[in-house]
PDB file of C-alpha atoms in Angstrom:
ATOM      1  CA  MET A  10      -8.923  35.720  37.608  1.00 46.00           C
ATOM      2  CA  ALA A  11      -7.115  38.858  38.677  1.00 46.00           C
ATOM      3  CA  SER A  12      -8.237  42.206  37.352  1.00 47.00           C
ATOM      4  CA  THR A  13      -7.141  45.795  37.595  1.00 47.00           C
ATOM      5  CA  PRO A  14      -9.019  48.382  39.696  1.00 45.00           C
ATOM      6  CA  GLN A  15     -10.672  49.565  36.470  1.00 45.00           C
ATOM      7  CA  GLY A  16     -12.177  46.056  35.999  1.00 47.00           C
ATOM      8  CA  GLN A  17      -9.810  45.119  33.169  1.00 55.00           C
ATOM      9  CA  MET A  18      -8.103  41.716  32.996  1.00 58.00           C
ATOM     10  CA  PRO A  19      -4.367  41.576  32.179  1.00 67.00           C
ATOM     11  CA  LEU A  20      -3.371  39.865  28.928  1.00 68.00           C
ATOM     12  CA  ILE A  21      -1.646  37.007  30.738  1.00 79.00           C
ATOM     13  CA  ASP A  22      -4.897  36.200  32.571  1.00 73.00           C
ATOM     14  CA  HIS A  23      -6.770  36.188  29.253  1.00 71.00           C
ATOM     15  CA  LEU A  24      -4.268  33.666  27.905  1.00 80.00           C
ATOM     16  CA  ARG A  25      -4.558  31.522  31.025  1.00 82.00           C
ATOM     17  CA  GLU A  26      -8.343  31.571  30.793  1.00 79.00           C
ATOM     18  CA  LEU A  27      -8.157  30.667  27.093  1.00 82.00           C
ATOM     19  CA  ARG A  28      -5.811  27.778  27.886  1.00 87.00           C
ATOM     20  CA  LYS A  29      -8.203  26.536  30.560  1.00 86.00           C
ATOM     21  CA  ARG A  30     -11.206  26.614  28.207  1.00 85.00           C
ATOM     22  CA  VAL A  31      -9.314  24.929  25.357  1.00 88.00           C
ATOM     23  CA  LEU A  32      -8.041  22.201  27.696  1.00 91.00           C
ATOM     24  CA  SER A  33     -11.541  21.566  29.054  1.00 88.00           C
ATOM     25  CA  SER A  34     -12.925  21.328  25.513  1.00 89.00           C
ATOM     26  CA  ALA A  35     -10.124  18.954  24.492  1.00 91.00           C
ATOM     27  CA  ILE A  36     -10.830  16.676  27.478  1.00 93.00           C
ATOM     28  CA  ALA A  37     -14.538  16.566  26.569  1.00 91.00           C
ATOM     29  CA  ILE A  38     -13.678  15.658  22.963  1.00 92.00           C
ATOM     30  CA  VAL A  39     -11.301  12.912  24.127  1.00 93.00           C
ATOM     31  CA  VAL A  40     -13.983  11.434  26.407  1.00 93.00           C
ATOM     32  CA  ALA A  41     -16.542  11.555  23.588  1.00 93.00           C
ATOM     33  CA  PHE A  42     -13.929  10.011  21.280  1.00 93.00           C
ATOM     34  CA  GLY A  43     -13.874   6.947  23.532  1.00 93.00           C
ATOM     35  CA  GLY A  44     -17.661   6.633  23.193  1.00 91.00           C
ATOM     36  CA  GLY A  45     -17.454   7.045  19.413  1.00 90.00           C
ATOM     37  CA  TRP A  46     -14.772   4.355  19.256  1.00 93.00           C
ATOM     38  CA  TYR A  47     -16.849   1.945  21.349  1.00 92.00           C
ATOM     39  CA  PHE A  48     -20.074   2.467  19.376  1.00 92.00           C
ATOM     40  CA  TYR A  49     -18.252   2.667  16.042  1.00 88.00           C
ATOM     41  CA  ASN A  50     -20.185  -0.103  14.293  1.00 86.00           C
ATOM     42  CA  SER A  51     -23.621   1.231  15.316  1.00 87.00           C
ATOM     43  CA  ILE A  52     -22.642   4.754  14.202  1.00 87.00           C
ATOM     44  CA  LEU A  53     -21.313   3.420  10.905  1.00 85.00           C
ATOM     45  CA  VAL A  54     -24.562   1.544  10.224  1.00 84.00           C
ATOM     46  CA  ALA A  55     -26.668   4.653  10.935  1.00 84.00           C
ATOM     47  CA  LEU A  56     -24.533   6.948   8.762  1.00 83.00           C
ATOM     48  CA  ALA A  57     -24.339   4.509   5.837  1.00 83.00           C
ATOM     49  CA  LYS A  58     -28.104   3.952   5.766  1.00 81.00           C
ATOM     50  CA  PRO A  59     -28.848   6.647   3.104  1.00 77.00           C
ATOM     51  CA  VAL A  60     -26.680   4.661   0.661  1.00 78.00           C
ATOM     52  CA  CYS A  61     -27.044   1.050   1.763  1.00 78.00           C
ATOM     53  CA  ASP A  62     -28.293  -1.143   4.591  1.00 73.00           C
ATOM     54  CA  LEU A  63     -24.961  -2.032   6.126  1.00 74.00           C
ATOM     55  CA  ARG A  64     -26.497  -4.130   8.897  1.00 75.00           C
ATOM     56  CA  ALA A  65     -28.332  -6.333   6.381  1.00 75.00           C
ATOM     57  CA  ALA A  66     -25.143  -6.672   4.344  1.00 71.00           C
ATOM     58  CA  GLN A  67     -23.235  -7.718   7.452  1.00 68.00           C
ATOM     59  CA  ALA A  68     -25.924 -10.236   8.422  1.00 73.00           C
ATOM     60  CA  SER A  69     -25.948 -11.811   4.953  1.00 72.00           C
ATOM     61  CA  GLU A  70     -22.142 -11.726   4.789  1.00 68.00           C
ATOM     62  CA  ALA A  71     -22.355  -9.895   1.475  1.00 68.00           C
ATOM     63  CA  ALA A  72     -19.063  -8.953  -0.191  1.00 62.00           C
ATOM     64  CA  SER A  73     -20.148  -5.354  -0.685  1.00 69.00           C
ATOM     65  CA  CYS A  74     -22.795  -2.837   0.343  1.00 72.00           C
ATOM     66  CA  GLY A  75     -24.050  -0.649  -2.488  1.00 71.00           C
ATOM     67  CA  PRO A  76     -21.361   1.570  -4.028  1.00 76.00           C
ATOM     68  CA  LEU A  77     -19.345   1.828  -0.798  1.00 79.00           C
ATOM     69  CA  TYR A  78     -15.885   0.321  -0.587  1.00 79.00           C
ATOM     70  CA  ILE A  79     -12.730   0.583   1.521  1.00 81.00           C
ATOM     71  CA  SER A  80      -9.136   0.099   0.409  1.00 78.00           C
ATOM     72  CA  GLY A  81      -5.658  -0.102   1.874  1.00 76.00           C
ATOM     73  CA  VAL A  82      -4.119  -1.816   4.857  1.00 81.00           C
ATOM     74  CA  LEU A  83      -4.645   1.208   7.114  1.00 81.00           C
ATOM     75  CA  GLY A  84      -8.027   2.037   5.596  1.00 80.00           C
ATOM     76  CA  PRO A  85     -10.184   0.341   8.270  1.00 84.00           C
ATOM     77  CA  LEU A  86      -8.176   1.911  11.123  1.00 87.00           C
ATOM     78  CA  ASP A  87      -8.239   5.373   9.548  1.00 86.00           C
ATOM     79  CA  LEU A  88     -11.983   5.023   9.029  1.00 85.00           C
ATOM     80  CA  GLN A  89     -12.640   4.124  12.667  1.00 88.00           C
ATOM     81  CA  ILE A  90     -10.453   6.984  13.923  1.00 90.00           C
ATOM     82  CA  LYS A  91     -12.166   9.478  11.614  1.00 86.00           C
ATOM     83  CA  VAL A  92     -15.680   8.355  12.583  1.00 86.00           C
ATOM     84  CA  ALA A  93     -14.860   8.394  16.300  1.00 90.00           C
ATOM     85  CA  LEU A  94     -13.216  11.836  16.092  1.00 90.00           C
ATOM     86  CA  MET A  95     -15.971  13.511  14.085  1.00 84.00           C
ATOM     87  CA  THR A  96     -18.598  11.909  16.309  1.00 86.00           C
ATOM     88  CA  ALA A  97     -16.738  13.243  19.357  1.00 90.00           C
ATOM     89  CA  VAL A  98     -16.678  16.788  17.949  1.00 86.00           C
ATOM     90  CA  ILE A  99     -20.414  16.672  17.221  1.00 82.00           C
ATOM     91  CA  VAL A 100     -21.453  15.046  20.494  1.00 86.00           C
ATOM     92  CA  SER A 101     -19.297  17.359  22.621  1.00 87.00           C
ATOM     93  CA  ALA A 102     -20.336  20.489  20.689  1.00 80.00           C
ATOM     94  CA  PRO A 103     -22.717  21.720  23.444  1.00 77.00           C
ATOM     95  CA  PHE A 104     -19.859  21.562  25.951  1.00 83.00           C
ATOM     96  CA  TRP A 105     -17.231  23.378  23.870  1.00 82.00           C
ATOM     97  CA  LEU A 106     -19.841  25.935  22.789  1.00 76.00           C
ATOM     98  CA  TYR A 107     -20.406  26.623  26.479  1.00 77.00           C
ATOM     99  CA  GLN A 108     -16.637  26.942  27.016  1.00 82.00           C
ATOM    100  CA  LEU A 109     -16.522  29.480  24.197  1.00 78.00           C
ATOM    101  CA  TRP A 110     -19.231  31.545  25.844  1.00 73.00           C
ATOM    102  CA  ALA A 111     -17.669  31.142  29.294  1.00 74.00           C
ATOM    103  CA  PHE A 112     -14.475  32.691  27.916  1.00 76.00           C
ATOM    104  CA  ILE A 113     -16.450  35.755  26.780  1.00 69.00           C
ATOM    105  CA  ALA A 114     -18.724  36.016  29.834  1.00 65.00           C
ATOM    106  CA  PRO A 115     -16.191  37.518  32.336  1.00 62.00           C
ATOM    107  CA  ALA A 116     -16.170  40.716  30.268  1.00 60.00           C
ATOM    108  CA  LEU A 117     -19.907  41.167  30.849  1.00 60.00           C
ATOM    109  CA  HIS A 118     -21.688  42.889  33.705  1.00 60.00           C
ATOM    110  CA  ARG A 119     -23.705  40.889  36.214  1.00 61.00           C
ATOM    111  CA  LYS A 120     -27.036  41.636  34.509  1.00 58.00           C
ATOM    112  CA  GLU A 121     -25.570  40.775  31.099  1.00 57.00           C
ATOM    113  CA  LYS A 122     -24.312  37.456  32.460  1.00 59.00           C
ATOM    114  CA  ARG A 123     -27.799  36.700  33.786  1.00 61.00           C
ATOM    115  CA  ASN A 124     -29.336  37.458  30.406  1.00 57.00           C
ATOM    116  CA  SER A 125     -26.683  35.409  28.614  1.00 57.00           C
ATOM    117  CA  VAL A 126     -28.028  32.249  30.275  1.00 62.00           C
ATOM    118  CA  LEU A 127     -30.236  32.141  27.171  1.00 64.00           C
ATOM    119  CA  PHE A 128     -27.190  31.152  25.137  1.00 66.00           C
ATOM    120  CA  VAL A 129     -26.388  28.155  27.324  1.00 65.00           C
ATOM    121  CA  THR A 130     -29.980  26.911  27.595  1.00 73.00           C
ATOM    122  CA  ALA A 131     -30.916  27.388  23.939  1.00 76.00           C
ATOM    123  CA  ALA A 132     -27.642  26.542  22.184  1.00 78.00           C
ATOM    124  CA  VAL A 133     -27.916  22.816  22.904  1.00 79.00           C
ATOM    125  CA  PRO A 134     -31.445  22.175  21.535  1.00 84.00           C
ATOM    126  CA  PHE A 135     -30.799  24.372  18.492  1.00 84.00           C
ATOM    127  CA  PHE A 136     -27.593  22.493  17.729  1.00 83.00           C
ATOM    128  CA  ILE A 137     -29.462  19.185  18.063  1.00 84.00           C
ATOM    129  CA  MET A 138     -32.201  20.496  15.748  1.00 85.00           C
ATOM    130  CA  GLY A 139     -29.617  21.508  13.155  1.00 85.00           C
ATOM    131  CA  ALA A 140     -27.695  18.239  13.380  1.00 85.00           C
ATOM    132  CA  THR A 141     -30.961  16.293  13.035  1.00 86.00           C
ATOM    133  CA  LEU A 142     -31.955  18.311   9.978  1.00 83.00           C
ATOM    134  CA  GLY A 143     -28.534  17.687   8.466  1.00 82.00           C
ATOM    135  CA  TYR A 144     -29.007  13.943   8.927  1.00 84.00           C
ATOM    136  CA  LEU A 145     -32.547  14.024   7.515  1.00 84.00           C
ATOM    137  CA  ILE A 146     -31.529  15.791   4.296  1.00 80.00           C
ATOM    138  CA  LEU A 147     -28.759  13.273   3.642  1.00 80.00           C
ATOM    139  CA  PRO A 148     -30.874  10.882   1.523  1.00 79.00           C
ATOM    140  CA  ILE A 149     -32.106  13.784  -0.610  1.00 78.00           C
ATOM    141  CA  ALA A 150     -28.617  15.248  -1.051  1.00 76.00           C
ATOM    142  CA  ILE A 151     -26.964  11.913  -1.825  1.00 79.00           C
ATOM    143  CA  GLN A 152     -29.666  10.871  -4.275  1.00 78.00           C
ATOM    144  CA  ALA A 153     -29.382  14.217  -6.061  1.00 75.00           C
ATOM    145  CA  LEU A 154     -25.594  14.097  -6.237  1.00 75.00           C
ATOM    146  CA  LEU A 155     -25.406  10.467  -7.363  1.00 75.00           C
ATOM    147  CA  GLY A 156     -28.022  11.278  -9.986  1.00 75.00           C
ATOM    148  CA  PHE A 157     -25.343  13.133 -11.962  1.00 75.00           C
ATOM    149  CA  THR A 158     -23.525   9.838 -12.612  1.00 78.00           C
ATOM    150  CA  PRO A 159     -23.562   9.135 -16.378  1.00 80.00           C
ATOM    151  CA  GLU A 160     -25.388   6.062 -17.581  1.00 76.00           C
ATOM    152  CA  SER A 161     -23.412   2.830 -17.938  1.00 73.00           C
ATOM    153  CA  VAL A 162     -20.796   4.184 -15.495  1.00 74.00           C
ATOM    154  CA  SER A 163     -20.258   2.641 -12.060  1.00 74.00           C
ATOM    155  CA  ASN A 164     -19.884   5.138  -9.240  1.00 76.00           C
ATOM    156  CA  LEU A 165     -17.831   3.554  -6.457  1.00 79.00           C
ATOM    157  CA  VAL A 166     -17.615   5.682  -3.293  1.00 80.00           C
ATOM    158  CA  ARG A 167     -14.816   5.352  -0.761  1.00 83.00           C
ATOM    159  CA  ILE A 168     -16.562   4.869   2.567  1.00 83.00           C
ATOM    160  CA  ASP A 169     -14.144   7.167   4.431  1.00 80.00           C
ATOM    161  CA  ASP A 170     -14.800   9.991   1.937  1.00 81.00           C
ATOM    162  CA  TYR A 171     -18.525   9.355   2.216  1.00 83.00           C
ATOM    163  CA  LEU A 172     -18.522   9.449   6.026  1.00 82.00           C
ATOM    164  CA  ASP A 173     -16.386  12.591   6.029  1.00 79.00           C
ATOM    165  CA  PHE A 174     -19.002  14.170   3.758  1.00 80.00           C
ATOM    166  CA  VAL A 175     -21.868  13.028   6.011  1.00 83.00           C
ATOM    167  CA  LEU A 176     -20.329  14.157   9.287  1.00 80.00           C
ATOM    168  CA  ARG A 177     -19.354  17.549   7.863  1.00 79.00           C
ATOM    169  CA  ILE A 178     -22.987  18.124   6.819  1.00 81.00           C
ATOM    170  CA  ILE A 179     -24.254  17.273  10.307  1.00 83.00           C
ATOM    171  CA  LEU A 180     -21.671  19.494  12.022  1.00 80.00           C
ATOM    172  CA  PHE A 181     -22.140  22.385   9.587  1.00 81.00           C
ATOM    173  CA  VAL A 182     -25.934  22.461   9.900  1.00 82.00           C
ATOM    174  CA  GLY A 183     -25.760  22.098  13.678  1.00 83.00           C
ATOM    175  CA  LEU A 184     -23.430  25.103  13.986  1.00 81.00           C
ATOM    176  CA  ALA A 185     -25.460  27.106  11.456  1.00 82.00           C
ATOM    177  CA  PHE A 186     -28.522  26.781  13.681  1.00 83.00           C
ATOM    178  CA  GLU A 187     -26.626  28.684  16.405  1.00 82.00           C
ATOM    179  CA  LEU A 188     -27.025  31.937  14.405  1.00 83.00           C
ATOM    180  CA  PRO A 189     -30.296  33.094  16.051  1.00 84.00           C
ATOM    181  CA  ILE A 190     -28.910  32.233  19.499  1.00 82.00           C
ATOM    182  CA  PHE A 191     -25.872  34.448  18.971  1.00 81.00           C
ATOM    183  CA  LEU A 192     -28.030  37.307  17.631  1.00 84.00           C
ATOM    184  CA  LEU A 193     -30.489  37.174  20.543  1.00 82.00           C
ATOM    185  CA  THR A 194     -27.731  36.877  23.127  1.00 78.00           C
ATOM    186  CA  PHE A 195     -25.916  39.910  21.727  1.00 79.00           C
ATOM    187  CA  ASN A 196     -29.220  41.762  21.836  1.00 81.00           C
ATOM    188  CA  LEU A 197     -29.913  40.823  25.452  1.00 76.00           C
ATOM    189  CA  ILE A 198     -26.484  42.039  26.573  1.00 73.00           C
ATOM    190  CA  GLY A 199     -27.030  45.329  24.736  1.00 76.00           C
ATOM    191  CA  PHE A 200     -24.468  44.761  21.997  1.00 77.00           C
ATOM    192  CA  LEU A 201     -26.972  44.678  19.099  1.00 82.00           C
ATOM    193  CA  ARG A 202     -30.379  46.282  18.740  1.00 87.00           C
ATOM    194  CA  GLY A 203     -33.253  44.743  16.810  1.00 86.00           C
ATOM    195  CA  ARG A 204     -33.198  47.450  14.146  1.00 89.00           C
ATOM    196  CA  THR A 205     -29.467  46.880  13.650  1.00 89.00           C
ATOM    197  CA  ILE A 206     -30.143  43.190  13.093  1.00 88.00           C
ATOM    198  CA  LEU A 207     -33.085  43.595  10.696  1.00 89.00           C
ATOM    199  CA  LYS A 208     -32.075  46.722   8.765  1.00 88.00           C
ATOM    200  CA  PRO A 209     -29.590  44.958   6.444  1.00 89.00           C
ATOM    201  CA  TRP A 210     -31.951  42.015   5.875  1.00 89.00           C
ATOM    202  CA  ARG A 211     -31.088  41.766   2.177  1.00 90.00           C
ATOM    203  CA  ALA A 212     -27.397  41.459   3.000  1.00 90.00           C
ATOM    204  CA  TRP A 213     -28.184  38.861   5.669  1.00 90.00           C
ATOM    205  CA  ILE A 214     -30.218  36.711   3.261  1.00 90.00           C
ATOM    206  CA  PHE A 215     -27.494  36.961   0.635  1.00 90.00           C
ATOM    207  CA  SER A 216     -24.801  36.103   3.203  1.00 88.00           C
ATOM    208  CA  ILE A 217     -26.734  33.094   4.507  1.00 86.00           C
ATOM    209  CA  CYS A 218     -27.287  31.708   1.008  1.00 85.00           C
ATOM    210  CA  LEU A 219     -23.662  32.394   0.075  1.00 85.00           C
ATOM    211  CA  ALA A 220     -22.384  30.669   3.225  1.00 81.00           C
ATOM    212  CA  VAL A 221     -24.595  27.631   2.601  1.00 80.00           C
ATOM    213  CA  ALA A 222     -23.417  27.438  -1.008  1.00 77.00           C
ATOM    214  CA  ALA A 223     -19.730  27.875  -0.119  1.00 74.00           C
ATOM    215  CA  LEU A 224     -19.441  25.827   3.081  1.00 67.00           C
ATOM    216  CA  SER A 225     -22.039  23.124   2.644  1.00 65.00           C
ATOM    217  CA  PRO A 226     -20.573  19.851   1.373  1.00 59.00           C
ATOM    218  CA  THR A 227     -23.585  19.424  -0.911  1.00 58.00           C
ATOM    219  CA  GLY A 228     -24.002  21.410  -4.084  1.00 60.00           C
ATOM    220  CA  ASP A 229     -27.497  20.512  -5.206  1.00 64.00           C
ATOM    221  CA  PRO A 230     -30.125  23.319  -5.144  1.00 73.00           C
ATOM    222  CA  LEU A 231     -32.714  21.315  -3.182  1.00 70.00           C
ATOM    223  CA  SER A 232     -30.404  20.604  -0.249  1.00 69.00           C
ATOM    224  CA  MET A 233     -29.168  24.206  -0.241  1.00 77.00           C
ATOM    225  CA  ALA A 234     -32.759  25.427  -0.112  1.00 78.00           C
ATOM    226  CA  LEU A 235     -33.576  23.055   2.761  1.00 75.00           C
ATOM    227  CA  LEU A 236     -30.638  24.542   4.676  1.00 78.00           C
ATOM    228  CA  SER A 237     -31.100  28.200   3.737  1.00 84.00           C
ATOM    229  CA  VAL A 238     -34.843  28.569   4.379  1.00 86.00           C
ATOM    230  CA  PRO A 239     -34.752  27.617   8.095  1.00 84.00           C
ATOM    231  CA  LEU A 240     -31.737  29.887   8.685  1.00 85.00           C
ATOM    232  CA  VAL A 241     -33.440  32.862   7.035  1.00 89.00           C
ATOM    233  CA  LEU A 242     -36.608  32.157   9.019  1.00 89.00           C
ATOM    234  CA  PHE A 243     -34.654  31.945  12.292  1.00 86.00           C
ATOM    235  CA  TYR A 244     -32.903  35.208  11.412  1.00 89.00           C
ATOM    236  CA  PHE A 245     -36.190  37.090  11.073  1.00 92.00           C
ATOM    237  CA  ILE A 246     -37.608  35.476  14.219  1.00 89.00           C
ATOM    238  CA  ALA A 247     -34.493  36.489  16.167  1.00 88.00           C
ATOM    239  CA  GLY A 248     -34.767  40.035  14.814  1.00 89.00           C
ATOM    240  CA  GLY A 249     -38.458  40.240  15.746  1.00 90.00           C
ATOM    241  CA  ILE A 250     -37.797  39.034  19.298  1.00 88.00           C
ATOM    242  CA  ALA A 251     -34.931  41.526  19.553  1.00 88.00           C
ATOM    243  CA  LEU A 252     -37.314  44.347  18.611  1.00 90.00           C
ATOM    244  CA  LEU A 253     -39.693  43.315  21.394  1.00 90.00           C
ATOM    245  CA  VAL A 254     -36.801  43.189  23.871  1.00 85.00           C
ATOM    246  CA  ASP A 255     -35.669  46.656  22.788  1.00 86.00           C
ATOM    247  CA  LYS A 256     -39.201  48.015  23.151  1.00 87.00           C
ATOM    248  CA  LYS A 257     -39.498  46.654  26.678  1.00 85.00           C
ATOM    249  CA  ARG A 258     -36.025  47.912  27.608  1.00 81.00           C
ATOM    250  CA  ASP A 259     -36.721  51.403  26.198  1.00 82.00           C
ATOM    251  CA  SER A 260     -40.044  51.510  28.044  1.00 83.00           C
ATOM    252  CA  LYS A 261     -38.300  50.843  31.354  1.00 77.00           C
ATOM    253  CA  VAL A 262     -35.715  53.523  30.631  1.00 72.00           C
ATOM    254  CA  ASN A 263     -38.440  56.050  29.788  1.00 73.00           C
ATOM    255  CA  ASP A 264     -40.336  55.194  32.974  1.00 66.00           C
ATOM    256  CA  VAL A 265     -37.203  55.789  35.029  1.00 69.00           C
ATOM    257  CA  GLU A 266     -36.497  59.088  33.306  1.00 65.00           C
ATOM    258  CA  THR A 267     -40.124  60.203  33.663  1.00 70.00           C
ATOM    259  CA  GLY A 268     -40.119  59.319  37.348  1.00 64.00           C
ATOM    260  CA  SER A 269     -36.952  61.316  37.950  1.00 59.00           C
ATOM    261  CA  THR A 270     -38.405  64.421  36.307  1.00 56.00           C
ATOM    262  CA  LYS A 271     -41.426  64.266  38.601  1.00 57.00           C
ATOM    263  CA  ILE A 272     -39.228  64.834  41.659  1.00 54.00           C
ATOM    264  CA  ALA A 273     -39.711  68.492  42.368  1.00 49.00           C
ATOM    265  CA  ALA A 274     -36.701  70.662  43.030  1.00 50.00           C
ATOM    266  CA  PRO A 275     -36.472  72.073  46.577  1.00 54.00           C
ATOM    267  CA  THR A 276     -38.182  75.417  46.977  1.00 50.00           C
ATOM    268  CA  PRO A 277     -35.601  78.113  47.531  1.00 49.00           C
ATOM    269  CA  ILE A 278     -35.819  79.927  50.861  1.00 48.00           C
ATOM    270  CA  THR A 279     -36.596  83.617  50.455  1.00 48.00           C
ATOM    271  CA  GLU A 280     -36.084  86.230  53.056  1.00 45.00           C
TER     272      GLU A 280
END
């Protein structure tokens, strides 16, 4: 990418770089879409498990599986496309998260780029942890939500709506777990200090709980608590690590400044 003598990149090069990153992310999603399409039935069985044992229903040739149902001529095709697409977005998330960071990285100095390796190495396991937690809380969330069904009333759930709900939970929780990675990376590149992260801790806790309540597909208090508590804990851990990084960085700066003051000035020559 071309840059000016002052180290600035022209706008057209920014747009070209953005196009390159978006195209790479789209190709990864398309490739993962093919895998989601091929393994559609296995994915469907795993996602439907909190509501019914779809594999057992298929083996017994049962007419239905719990409250789940599908309708319409295009319903089965739409369902397979939706499952494959959402699966592709989740599976390829580590790759397009890297592309997002790679678009930002050229603006950093060499040392900042070296420190930002933390983002690439830690983003993937944290996303997997979040997605796994989202899947594990599904039975609790679904049981709590279906518990509001009045007595003597049948609650039939469209399977495409149900799977959309499930996949959005997994994707949302996986992305939410990237919060401490972003905070620590911004600290390592010198953009945020630990005190700046931890000082408004009340606002951070409120914002995390508000985001979980507003963006999470579930509305029951138990599921919201299971999502909010780990995020708040990760926030404080990230802030604590940032304080240690700042302390070490400030110590090095003080050592350099102290060493420079010890260099004696040349003795003036007197006649």
